[in-house]
Amino acid sequence: RLFNLKELDKTFGPGSTYDHQNWDCGYRYDSGLDNSNSGIPIMNNNQTFRLAVNTLVWIPISFSAIFDNSNNNIMKNNIDHFLNTLSDAQTNFKKSACRERTLDETIRFYTFSRAAVFLRGLETLEQSITNGLNEIHFVNQSLLRIWLCCDAKGDPKNRPLELQKRVYKTEKEAIEYENFLEKNIFHPIYKDMLELQKEYIDLAK
C-alpha cells in the first residue's frame, strides 16, 4: 500500500466492511465497528483485532500521502471509490484551519485521520483498558511478527501464502489474510501481552 497505490484499484481490502472492497467507506468508525456487509464477520468481530488491522491498513496509506504528493493524485483519480468521503474531510478541515487548505493538505489530513481514529479506538476500547493493552506496543509487535514471517530465511517463496500477494484480487483472498493475521499475529501477541502483564503484577505484590 505504501509503494504500489495504483494496484489497489478495484481490489479487496482486509478489514473493509463493504464486502471487503478496497473503498474508504468500508473503513468507518462511529463509536464502534460494524460487521462486514457481506455477512461474514471480520476476524470473529474481535474489536481489538479489527481496529489493529484497520490501523495497519491506513498507516502506510497515510505515509504515502505525506512522503509523496503524487500519491495524492493517484488516490483521488486512479483508485475507484477510495476517497468517497473526502468532501466531509474538506469541510471539517476548513473549520479547524485559519486558511484555505490545498487538496494535497486535505488528503494528508484525511488519510492520517483515518489511521489515527483506528489507533485511538484501539487505545480507548474497553477491552484494552480492562486488560492494560498498550495500542502502540500491540501495533509494533504486529509489524515485527509480520516482518519475521516475511523474512522467511531470505527467500520470498518460503513466506506463508497469505503474505506472498501484493494485492488481494478476490474477497476470499482478503479474508484469508485476515484469518492469517488473527491466528498467527494478533492472537499470539495478545496472549503474550496478558501473560507479561500478569508477571509484572505478580512481581509487584
Tab-separated table of N, CA and C in Angstrom, residues 45-192:
chain	number	residue	atom	x	y	z
A	45	ASN	N	-15.380	-10.741	14.544
A	45	ASN	CA	-15.801	-9.436	15.084
A	45	ASN	C	-15.058	-9.074	16.370
A	46	ASN	N	-13.834	-9.534	16.501
A	46	ASN	CA	-12.990	-9.129	17.623
A	46	ASN	C	-12.569	-7.673	17.401
A	47	GLN	N	-13.081	-6.770	18.239
A	47	GLN	CA	-12.855	-5.344	18.029
A	47	GLN	C	-11.378	-4.969	18.120
A	48	THR	N	-10.636	-5.605	19.015
A	48	THR	CA	-9.201	-5.321	19.139
A	48	THR	C	-8.485	-5.642	17.841
A	49	PHE	N	-8.734	-6.821	17.307
A	49	PHE	CA	-8.040	-7.251	16.101
A	49	PHE	C	-8.480	-6.442	14.883
A	50	ARG	N	-9.765	-6.109	14.833
A	50	ARG	CA	-10.267	-5.339	13.690
A	50	ARG	C	-9.696	-3.927	13.690
A	51	LEU	N	-9.630	-3.312	14.861
A	51	LEU	CA	-9.033	-1.971	14.931
A	51	LEU	C	-7.553	-2.021	14.578
A	52	ALA	N	-6.890	-3.093	14.980
A	52	ALA	CA	-5.466	-3.241	14.667
A	52	ALA	C	-5.246	-3.386	13.167
A	53	VAL	N	-6.051	-4.225	12.507
A	53	VAL	CA	-5.844	-4.412	11.068
A	53	VAL	C	-6.188	-3.131	10.304
A	54	ASN	N	-7.216	-2.402	10.738
A	54	ASN	CA	-7.547	-1.149	10.069
A	54	ASN	C	-6.439	-0.108	10.260
A	55	THR	N	-5.837	-0.105	11.438
A	55	THR	CA	-4.696	0.789	11.675
A	55	THR	C	-3.547	0.436	10.736
A	56	LEU	N	-3.267	-0.855	10.616
A	56	LEU	CA	-2.167	-1.299	9.749
A	56	LEU	C	-2.463	-1.054	8.275
A	57	VAL	N	-3.733	-1.001	7.909
A	57	VAL	CA	-4.108	-0.694	6.525
A	57	VAL	C	-3.878	0.788	6.222
A	58	TRP	N	-4.258	1.658	7.160
A	58	TRP	CA	-4.264	3.091	6.857
A	58	TRP	C	-2.961	3.815	7.193
A	59	ILE	N	-2.143	3.276	8.072
A	59	ILE	CA	-0.863	3.940	8.361
A	59	ILE	C	0.012	4.054	7.111
A	60	PRO	N	0.236	2.969	6.345
A	60	PRO	CA	1.065	3.132	5.142
A	60	PRO	C	0.435	4.047	4.099
A	61	ILE	N	-0.901	4.053	4.013
A	61	ILE	CA	-1.564	4.965	3.083
A	61	ILE	C	-1.298	6.407	3.508
A	62	SER	N	-1.378	6.647	4.808
A	62	SER	CA	-1.088	7.988	5.323
A	62	SER	C	0.351	8.390	5.030
A	63	PHE	N	1.285	7.473	5.244
A	63	PHE	CA	2.691	7.771	4.959
A	63	PHE	C	2.900	8.090	3.476
A	64	SER	N	2.220	7.358	2.616
A	64	SER	CA	2.393	7.596	1.180
A	64	SER	C	1.934	8.997	0.807
A	65	ALA	N	0.878	9.487	1.465
A	65	ALA	CA	0.389	10.834	1.201
A	65	ALA	C	1.347	11.889	1.741
A	66	ILE	N	1.985	11.590	2.875
A	66	ILE	CA	2.905	12.539	3.494
A	66	ILE	C	4.215	12.637	2.705
A	67	PHE	N	4.732	11.509	2.246
A	67	PHE	CA	6.062	11.479	1.645
A	67	PHE	C	6.081	11.846	0.161
A	68	ASP	N	4.971	11.679	-0.541
A	68	ASP	CA	4.985	11.897	-1.999
A	68	ASP	C	3.630	12.444	-2.438
A	69	ASN	N	3.601	13.729	-2.813
A	69	ASN	CA	2.341	14.351	-3.217
A	69	ASN	C	1.714	13.683	-4.435
A	70	SER	N	2.522	13.056	-5.281
A	70	SER	CA	1.959	12.418	-6.474
A	70	SER	C	1.011	11.284	-6.103
A	71	ASN	N	1.230	10.694	-4.924
A	71	ASN	CA	0.339	9.630	-4.481
A	71	ASN	C	-1.066	10.152	-4.192
A	72	ASN	N	-1.171	11.432	-3.854
A	72	ASN	CA	-2.484	12.008	-3.591
A	72	ASN	C	-3.337	12.018	-4.856
A	73	ASN	N	-2.725	12.341	-5.973
A	73	ASN	CA	-3.457	12.309	-7.251
A	73	ASN	C	-3.872	10.893	-7.607
A	74	ILE	N	-3.005	9.945	-7.300
A	74	ILE	CA	-3.338	8.539	-7.566
A	74	ILE	C	-4.554	8.129	-6.741
A	75	MET	N	-4.549	8.490	-5.464
A	75	MET	CA	-5.680	8.128	-4.602
A	75	MET	C	-6.971	8.774	-5.084
A	76	LYS	N	-6.877	10.004	-5.548
A	76	LYS	CA	-8.078	10.738	-5.936
A	76	LYS	C	-8.590	10.323	-7.310
A	77	ASN	N	-7.678	10.043	-8.240
A	77	ASN	CA	-8.088	9.866	-9.633
A	77	ASN	C	-7.948	8.450	-10.176
A	78	ASN	N	-7.143	7.616	-9.530
A	78	ASN	CA	-6.835	6.306	-10.114
A	78	ASN	C	-7.293	5.116	-9.286
A	79	ILE	N	-7.891	5.370	-8.121
A	79	ILE	CA	-8.379	4.263	-7.300
A	79	ILE	C	-9.870	4.456	-7.073
A	80	ASP	N	-10.643	3.545	-7.615
A	80	ASP	CA	-12.097	3.646	-7.590
A	80	ASP	C	-12.632	3.677	-6.158
A	81	HIS	N	-13.455	4.673	-5.839
A	81	HIS	CA	-14.158	4.772	-4.552
A	81	HIS	C	-13.212	4.884	-3.346
A	82	PHE	N	-12.014	5.379	-3.549
A	82	PHE	CA	-11.062	5.370	-2.446
A	82	PHE	C	-11.177	6.596	-1.555
A	83	LEU	N	-11.646	7.712	-2.106
A	83	LEU	CA	-11.797	8.933	-1.311
A	83	LEU	C	-13.248	9.410	-1.386
A	84	ASN	N	-14.164	8.490	-1.142
A	84	ASN	CA	-15.589	8.810	-1.261
A	84	ASN	C	-16.023	9.930	-0.329
A	85	THR	N	-15.485	9.953	0.869
A	85	THR	CA	-15.933	10.932	1.869
A	85	THR	C	-14.915	12.047	2.068
A	86	LEU	N	-14.111	12.285	1.055
A	86	LEU	CA	-13.110	13.355	1.156
A	86	LEU	C	-13.778	14.708	1.357
A	87	SER	N	-14.939	14.905	0.773
A	87	SER	CA	-15.623	16.195	0.908
A	87	SER	C	-15.954	16.484	2.375
A	88	ASP	N	-16.284	15.434	3.139
A	88	ASP	CA	-16.529	15.627	4.574
A	88	ASP	C	-15.263	16.106	5.275
A	89	ALA	N	-14.151	15.504	4.877
A	89	ALA	CA	-12.869	15.892	5.480
A	89	ALA	C	-12.527	17.339	5.105
A	90	GLN	N	-12.817	17.718	3.861
A	90	GLN	CA	-12.538	19.089	3.442
A	90	GLN	C	-13.331	20.083	4.282
A	91	THR	N	-14.595	19.750	4.555
A	91	THR	CA	-15.437	20.631	5.359
A	91	THR	C	-14.912	20.733	6.787
A	92	ASN	N	-14.598	19.580	7.381
A	92	ASN	CA	-14.103	19.570	8.760
A	92	ASN	C	-12.745	20.240	8.877
A	93	PHE	N	-11.906	20.024	7.854
A	93	PHE	CA	-10.564	20.594	7.877
A	93	PHE	C	-10.633	22.119	7.779
A	94	LYS	N	-11.558	22.619	6.964
A	94	LYS	CA	-11.685	24.068	6.814
A	94	LYS	C	-12.141	24.717	8.115
A	95	LYS	N	-13.004	24.004	8.857
A	95	LYS	CA	-13.495	24.552	10.117
A	95	LYS	C	-12.366	24.736	11.129
A	96	SER	N	-11.355	23.850	11.059
A	96	SER	CA	-10.277	23.901	12.041
A	96	SER	C	-9.057	24.665	11.529
A	97	ALA	N	-9.137	25.183	10.328
A	97	ALA	CA	-7.973	25.849	9.725
A	97	ALA	C	-8.181	27.362	9.699
A	98	CYS	N	-7.078	28.076	9.739
A	98	CYS	CA	-7.161	29.538	9.675
A	98	CYS	C	-6.997	30.028	8.238
A	99	ARG	N	-6.810	29.098	7.313
A	99	ARG	CA	-6.689	29.472	5.900
A	99	ARG	C	-7.199	28.315	5.038
A	100	GLU	N	-7.393	28.594	3.776
A	100	GLU	CA	-7.838	27.561	2.843
A	100	GLU	C	-6.731	26.522	2.659
A	101	ARG	N	-7.083	25.255	2.769
A	101	ARG	CA	-6.093	24.192	2.622
A	101	ARG	C	-6.058	23.691	1.182
A	102	THR	N	-4.888	23.294	0.723
A	102	THR	CA	-4.762	22.729	-0.606
A	102	THR	C	-5.332	21.314	-0.619
A	103	LEU	N	-5.547	20.782	-1.815
A	103	LEU	CA	-6.059	19.421	-1.937
A	103	LEU	C	-5.062	18.423	-1.348
A	104	ASP	N	-3.770	18.631	-1.586
A	104	ASP	CA	-2.754	17.736	-1.027
A	104	ASP	C	-2.805	17.732	0.495
A	105	GLU	N	-2.951	18.913	1.085
A	105	GLU	CA	-3.026	19.002	2.541
A	105	GLU	C	-4.267	18.290	3.066
A	106	THR	N	-5.370	18.442	2.343
A	106	THR	CA	-6.620	17.812	2.783
A	106	THR	C	-6.516	16.293	2.716
A	107	ILE	N	-5.908	15.770	1.657
A	107	ILE	CA	-5.761	14.317	1.539
A	107	ILE	C	-4.826	13.789	2.612
A	108	ARG	N	-3.757	14.521	2.911
A	108	ARG	CA	-2.867	14.102	4.005
A	108	ARG	C	-3.628	14.086	5.324
A	109	PHE	N	-4.416	15.130	5.553
A	109	PHE	CA	-5.224	15.200	6.770
A	109	PHE	C	-6.220	14.038	6.818
A	110	TYR	N	-6.851	13.761	5.694
A	110	TYR	CA	-7.887	12.721	5.619
A	110	TYR	C	-7.312	11.335	5.906
A	111	THR	N	-6.224	10.975	5.245
A	111	THR	CA	-5.652	9.635	5.416
A	111	THR	C	-5.021	9.478	6.801
A	112	PHE	N	-4.366	10.543	7.290
A	112	PHE	CA	-3.786	10.468	8.631
A	112	PHE	C	-4.889	10.334	9.675
A	113	SER	N	-5.995	11.053	9.479
A	113	SER	CA	-7.108	10.985	10.427
A	113	SER	C	-7.676	9.577	10.491
A	114	ARG	N	-7.770	8.915	9.335
A	114	ARG	CA	-8.274	7.537	9.322
A	114	ARG	C	-7.386	6.638	10.183
A	115	ALA	N	-6.096	6.708	9.963
A	115	ALA	CA	-5.167	5.885	10.740
A	115	ALA	C	-5.259	6.220	12.224
A	116	ALA	N	-5.305	7.517	12.530
A	116	ALA	CA	-5.317	7.960	13.932
A	116	ALA	C	-6.603	7.547	14.648
A	117	VAL	N	-7.725	7.584	13.941
A	117	VAL	CA	-9.005	7.211	14.554
A	117	VAL	C	-8.997	5.744	14.966
A	118	PHE	N	-8.468	4.879	14.105
A	118	PHE	CA	-8.432	3.455	14.445
A	118	PHE	C	-7.448	3.177	15.579
A	119	LEU	N	-6.312	3.860	15.553
A	119	LEU	CA	-5.332	3.672	16.632
A	119	LEU	C	-5.904	4.176	17.954
A	120	ARG	N	-6.570	5.324	17.910
A	120	ARG	CA	-7.204	5.862	19.107
A	120	ARG	C	-8.329	4.940	19.593
A	121	GLY	N	-9.058	4.359	18.649
A	121	GLY	CA	-10.105	3.414	19.012
A	121	GLY	C	-9.544	2.202	19.732
A	122	LEU	N	-8.376	1.749	19.280
A	122	LEU	CA	-7.717	0.622	19.936
A	122	LEU	C	-7.293	0.995	21.355
A	123	GLU	N	-6.852	2.233	21.532
A	123	GLU	CA	-6.416	2.695	22.851
A	123	GLU	C	-7.585	2.796	23.826
A	124	THR	N	-8.728	3.301	23.362
A	124	THR	CA	-9.850	3.590	24.260
A	124	THR	C	-10.858	2.451	24.342
A	125	LEU	N	-10.624	1.384	23.608
A	125	LEU	CA	-11.522	0.234	23.651
A	125	LEU	C	-11.597	-0.290	25.086
A	126	GLU	N	-12.797	-0.561	25.566
A	126	GLU	CA	-12.967	-1.008	26.950
A	126	GLU	C	-12.125	-2.247	27.247
A	127	GLN	N	-12.067	-3.147	26.273
A	127	GLN	CA	-11.270	-4.368	26.443
A	127	GLN	C	-9.789	-4.040	26.613
A	128	SER	N	-9.304	-3.040	25.897
A	128	SER	CA	-7.904	-2.633	26.011
A	128	SER	C	-7.627	-2.044	27.386
A	129	ILE	N	-8.541	-1.200	27.863
A	129	ILE	CA	-8.363	-0.558	29.160
A	129	ILE	C	-8.395	-1.600	30.271
A	130	THR	N	-9.362	-2.511	30.188
A	130	THR	CA	-9.513	-3.539	31.217
A	130	THR	C	-8.276	-4.417	31.322
A	131	ASN	N	-7.713	-4.781	30.144
A	131	ASN	CA	-6.578	-5.706	30.122
A	131	ASN	C	-5.230	-4.998	30.078
A	132	GLY	N	-5.234	-3.666	30.138
A	132	GLY	CA	-3.979	-2.923	30.145
A	132	GLY	C	-3.209	-3.020	28.846
A	133	LEU	N	-3.939	-3.136	27.736
A	133	LEU	CA	-3.279	-3.266	26.433
A	133	LEU	C	-2.791	-1.910	25.956
A	134	ASN	N	-1.521	-1.829	25.583
A	134	ASN	CA	-0.946	-0.611	25.023
A	134	ASN	C	-1.016	-0.685	23.504
A	135	GLU	N	-1.738	0.257	22.896
A	135	GLU	CA	-2.011	0.181	21.459
A	135	GLU	C	-0.740	0.294	20.618
A	136	ILE	N	0.205	1.134	21.027
A	136	ILE	CA	1.448	1.290	20.267
A	136	ILE	C	2.254	0.000	20.314
A	137	HIS	N	2.348	-0.582	21.489
A	137	HIS	CA	3.061	-1.842	21.652
A	137	HIS	C	2.420	-2.927	20.795
A	138	PHE	N	1.092	-2.993	20.815
A	138	PHE	CA	0.389	-4.028	20.062
A	138	PHE	C	0.647	-3.891	18.560
A	139	VAL	N	0.557	-2.677	18.040
A	139	VAL	CA	0.784	-2.448	16.610
A	139	VAL	C	2.234	-2.721	16.238
A	140	ASN	N	3.182	-2.262	17.075
A	140	ASN	CA	4.604	-2.512	16.810
A	140	ASN	C	4.920	-4.001	16.811
A	141	GLN	N	4.376	-4.725	17.785
A	141	GLN	CA	4.599	-6.165	17.838
A	141	GLN	C	3.980	-6.863	16.623
A	142	SER	N	2.845	-6.359	16.161
A	142	SER	CA	2.216	-6.928	14.972
A	142	SER	C	3.113	-6.752	13.749
A	143	LEU	N	3.649	-5.545	13.600
A	143	LEU	CA	4.552	-5.293	12.473
A	143	LEU	C	5.798	-6.166	12.551
A	144	LEU	N	6.330	-6.329	13.764
A	144	LEU	CA	7.516	-7.161	13.939
A	144	LEU	C	7.226	-8.602	13.541
A	145	ARG	N	6.105	-9.144	13.987
A	145	ARG	CA	5.779	-10.538	13.669
A	145	ARG	C	5.511	-10.724	12.184
A	146	ILE	N	4.852	-9.743	11.559
A	146	ILE	CA	4.632	-9.825	10.113
A	146	ILE	C	5.965	-9.813	9.385
A	147	TRP	N	6.879	-8.930	9.831
A	147	TRP	CA	8.210	-8.864	9.205
A	147	TRP	C	8.945	-10.192	9.368
A	148	LEU	N	8.878	-10.789	10.547
A	148	LEU	CA	9.549	-12.072	10.779
A	148	LEU	C	8.963	-13.157	9.880
A	149	CYS	N	7.652	-13.113	9.681
A	149	CYS	CA	7.019	-14.089	8.777
A	149	CYS	C	7.450	-13.851	7.331
A	150	CYS	N	7.617	-12.577	6.973
A	150	CYS	CA	8.012	-12.250	5.594
A	150	CYS	C	9.483	-12.564	5.334
A	151	ASP	N	10.296	-12.514	6.386
A	151	ASP	CA	11.733	-12.754	6.215
A	151	ASP	C	11.989	-14.127	5.614
A	152	ALA	N	11.353	-15.145	6.145
A	152	ALA	CA	11.360	-16.492	5.567
A	152	ALA	C	12.750	-16.942	5.122
A	153	LYS	N	13.747	-16.664	5.963
A	153	LYS	CA	15.125	-17.080	5.680
A	153	LYS	C	15.641	-16.544	4.353
A	154	GLY	N	15.191	-15.346	4.005
A	154	GLY	CA	15.712	-14.675	2.819
A	154	GLY	C	15.071	-15.075	1.507
A	155	ASP	N	14.151	-16.014	1.489
A	155	ASP	CA	13.530	-16.468	0.245
A	155	ASP	C	12.042	-16.167	0.294
A	156	PRO	N	11.562	-15.197	-0.519
A	156	PRO	CA	10.136	-14.837	-0.505
A	156	PRO	C	9.210	-16.020	-0.765
A	157	LYS	N	9.703	-17.022	-1.480
A	157	LYS	CA	8.861	-18.176	-1.793
A	157	LYS	C	8.536	-19.004	-0.550
A	158	ASN	N	9.316	-18.807	0.510
A	158	ASN	CA	9.072	-19.536	1.746
A	158	ASN	C	8.078	-18.835	2.658
A	159	ARG	N	7.637	-17.654	2.251
A	159	ARG	CA	6.656	-16.942	3.060
A	159	ARG	C	5.328	-17.688	3.057
A	160	PRO	N	4.520	-17.504	4.098
A	160	PRO	CA	3.159	-18.035	4.059
A	160	PRO	C	2.436	-17.504	2.825
A	161	LEU	N	1.584	-18.298	2.245
A	161	LEU	CA	0.888	-17.904	1.012
A	161	LEU	C	0.166	-16.571	1.169
A	162	GLU	N	-0.390	-16.343	2.360
A	162	GLU	CA	-1.159	-15.118	2.590
A	162	GLU	C	-0.289	-13.866	2.527
A	163	LEU	N	1.030	-14.034	2.693
A	163	LEU	CA	1.942	-12.891	2.678
A	163	LEU	C	2.712	-12.768	1.367
A	164	GLN	N	2.365	-13.586	0.398
A	164	GLN	CA	3.058	-13.528	-0.890
A	164	GLN	C	2.363	-12.616	-1.890
A	165	LYS	N	1.154	-12.189	-1.574
A	165	LYS	CA	0.372	-11.384	-2.517
A	165	LYS	C	0.622	-9.898	-2.282
A	166	ARG	N	0.781	-9.173	-3.385
A	166	ARG	CA	0.934	-7.716	-3.299
A	166	ARG	C	-0.419	-7.041	-3.046
A	167	VAL	N	-1.453	-7.552	-3.708
A	167	VAL	CA	-2.816	-7.063	-3.504
A	167	VAL	C	-3.736	-8.275	-3.467
A	168	TYR	N	-4.978	-8.035	-3.041
A	168	TYR	CA	-5.948	-9.122	-2.924
A	168	TYR	C	-7.017	-8.923	-3.987
A	169	LYS	N	-7.052	-9.842	-4.947
A	169	LYS	CA	-7.915	-9.681	-6.119
A	169	LYS	C	-9.303	-10.264	-5.944
A	170	THR	N	-9.528	-10.970	-4.833
A	170	THR	CA	-10.845	-11.510	-4.532
A	170	THR	C	-11.146	-11.291	-3.055
A	171	GLU	N	-12.423	-11.329	-2.715
A	171	GLU	CA	-12.788	-11.205	-1.304
A	171	GLU	C	-12.222	-12.371	-0.507
A	172	LYS	N	-12.194	-13.541	-1.120
A	172	LYS	CA	-11.675	-14.730	-0.451
A	172	LYS	C	-10.221	-14.514	-0.026
A	173	GLU	N	-9.406	-13.915	-0.882
A	173	GLU	CA	-8.007	-13.663	-0.545
A	173	GLU	C	-7.880	-12.679	0.624
A	174	ALA	N	-8.734	-11.649	0.637
A	174	ALA	CA	-8.696	-10.683	1.738
A	174	ALA	C	-9.073	-11.347	3.060
A	175	ILE	N	-10.065	-12.225	3.018
A	175	ILE	CA	-10.493	-12.930	4.226
A	175	ILE	C	-9.404	-13.892	4.706
A	176	GLU	N	-8.731	-14.555	3.774
A	176	GLU	CA	-7.649	-15.467	4.147
A	176	GLU	C	-6.519	-14.697	4.842
A	177	TYR	N	-6.248	-13.486	4.378
A	177	TYR	CA	-5.224	-12.661	5.024
A	177	TYR	C	-5.663	-12.262	6.430
A	178	GLU	N	-6.931	-11.871	6.581
A	178	GLU	CA	-7.460	-11.544	7.906
A	178	GLU	C	-7.319	-12.730	8.855
A	179	ASN	N	-7.682	-13.909	8.356
A	179	ASN	CA	-7.610	-15.114	9.195
A	179	ASN	C	-6.169	-15.422	9.593
A	180	PHE	N	-5.245	-15.180	8.667
A	180	PHE	CA	-3.825	-15.392	8.972
A	180	PHE	C	-3.378	-14.446	10.083
A	181	LEU	N	-3.748	-13.170	9.962
A	181	LEU	CA	-3.376	-12.202	10.995
A	181	LEU	C	-3.975	-12.581	12.337
A	182	GLU	N	-5.242	-12.963	12.326
A	182	GLU	CA	-5.902	-13.308	13.579
A	182	GLU	C	-5.203	-14.472	14.273
A	183	LYS	N	-4.920	-15.526	13.522
A	183	LYS	CA	-4.366	-16.748	14.113
A	183	LYS	C	-2.884	-16.631	14.426
A	184	ASN	N	-2.112	-16.058	13.512
A	184	ASN	CA	-0.654	-16.110	13.620
A	184	ASN	C	0.006	-14.835	14.151
A	185	ILE	N	-0.730	-13.741	14.143
A	185	ILE	CA	-0.157	-12.469	14.586
A	185	ILE	C	-0.861	-11.950	15.838
A	186	PHE	N	-2.142	-11.658	15.712
A	186	PHE	CA	-2.849	-10.969	16.794
A	186	PHE	C	-3.070	-11.836	18.030
A	187	HIS	N	-3.554	-13.055	17.842
A	187	HIS	CA	-3.814	-13.917	18.995
A	187	HIS	C	-2.551	-14.167	19.822
A	188	PRO	N	-1.427	-14.563	19.193
A	188	PRO	CA	-0.204	-14.786	19.991
A	188	PRO	C	0.276	-13.530	20.720
A	189	ILE	N	0.185	-12.373	20.057
A	189	ILE	CA	0.629	-11.140	20.704
A	189	ILE	C	-0.257	-10.829	21.905
A	190	TYR	N	-1.557	-10.941	21.722
A	190	TYR	CA	-2.492	-10.641	22.803
A	190	TYR	C	-2.247	-11.559	24.001
A	191	LYS	N	-2.054	-12.839	23.724
A	191	LYS	CA	-1.787	-13.803	24.786
A	191	LYS	C	-0.488	-13.463	25.514
A	192	ASP	N	0.568	-13.156	24.747
A	192	ASP	CA	1.860	-12.824	25.347
A	192	ASP	C	1.770	-11.568	26.211
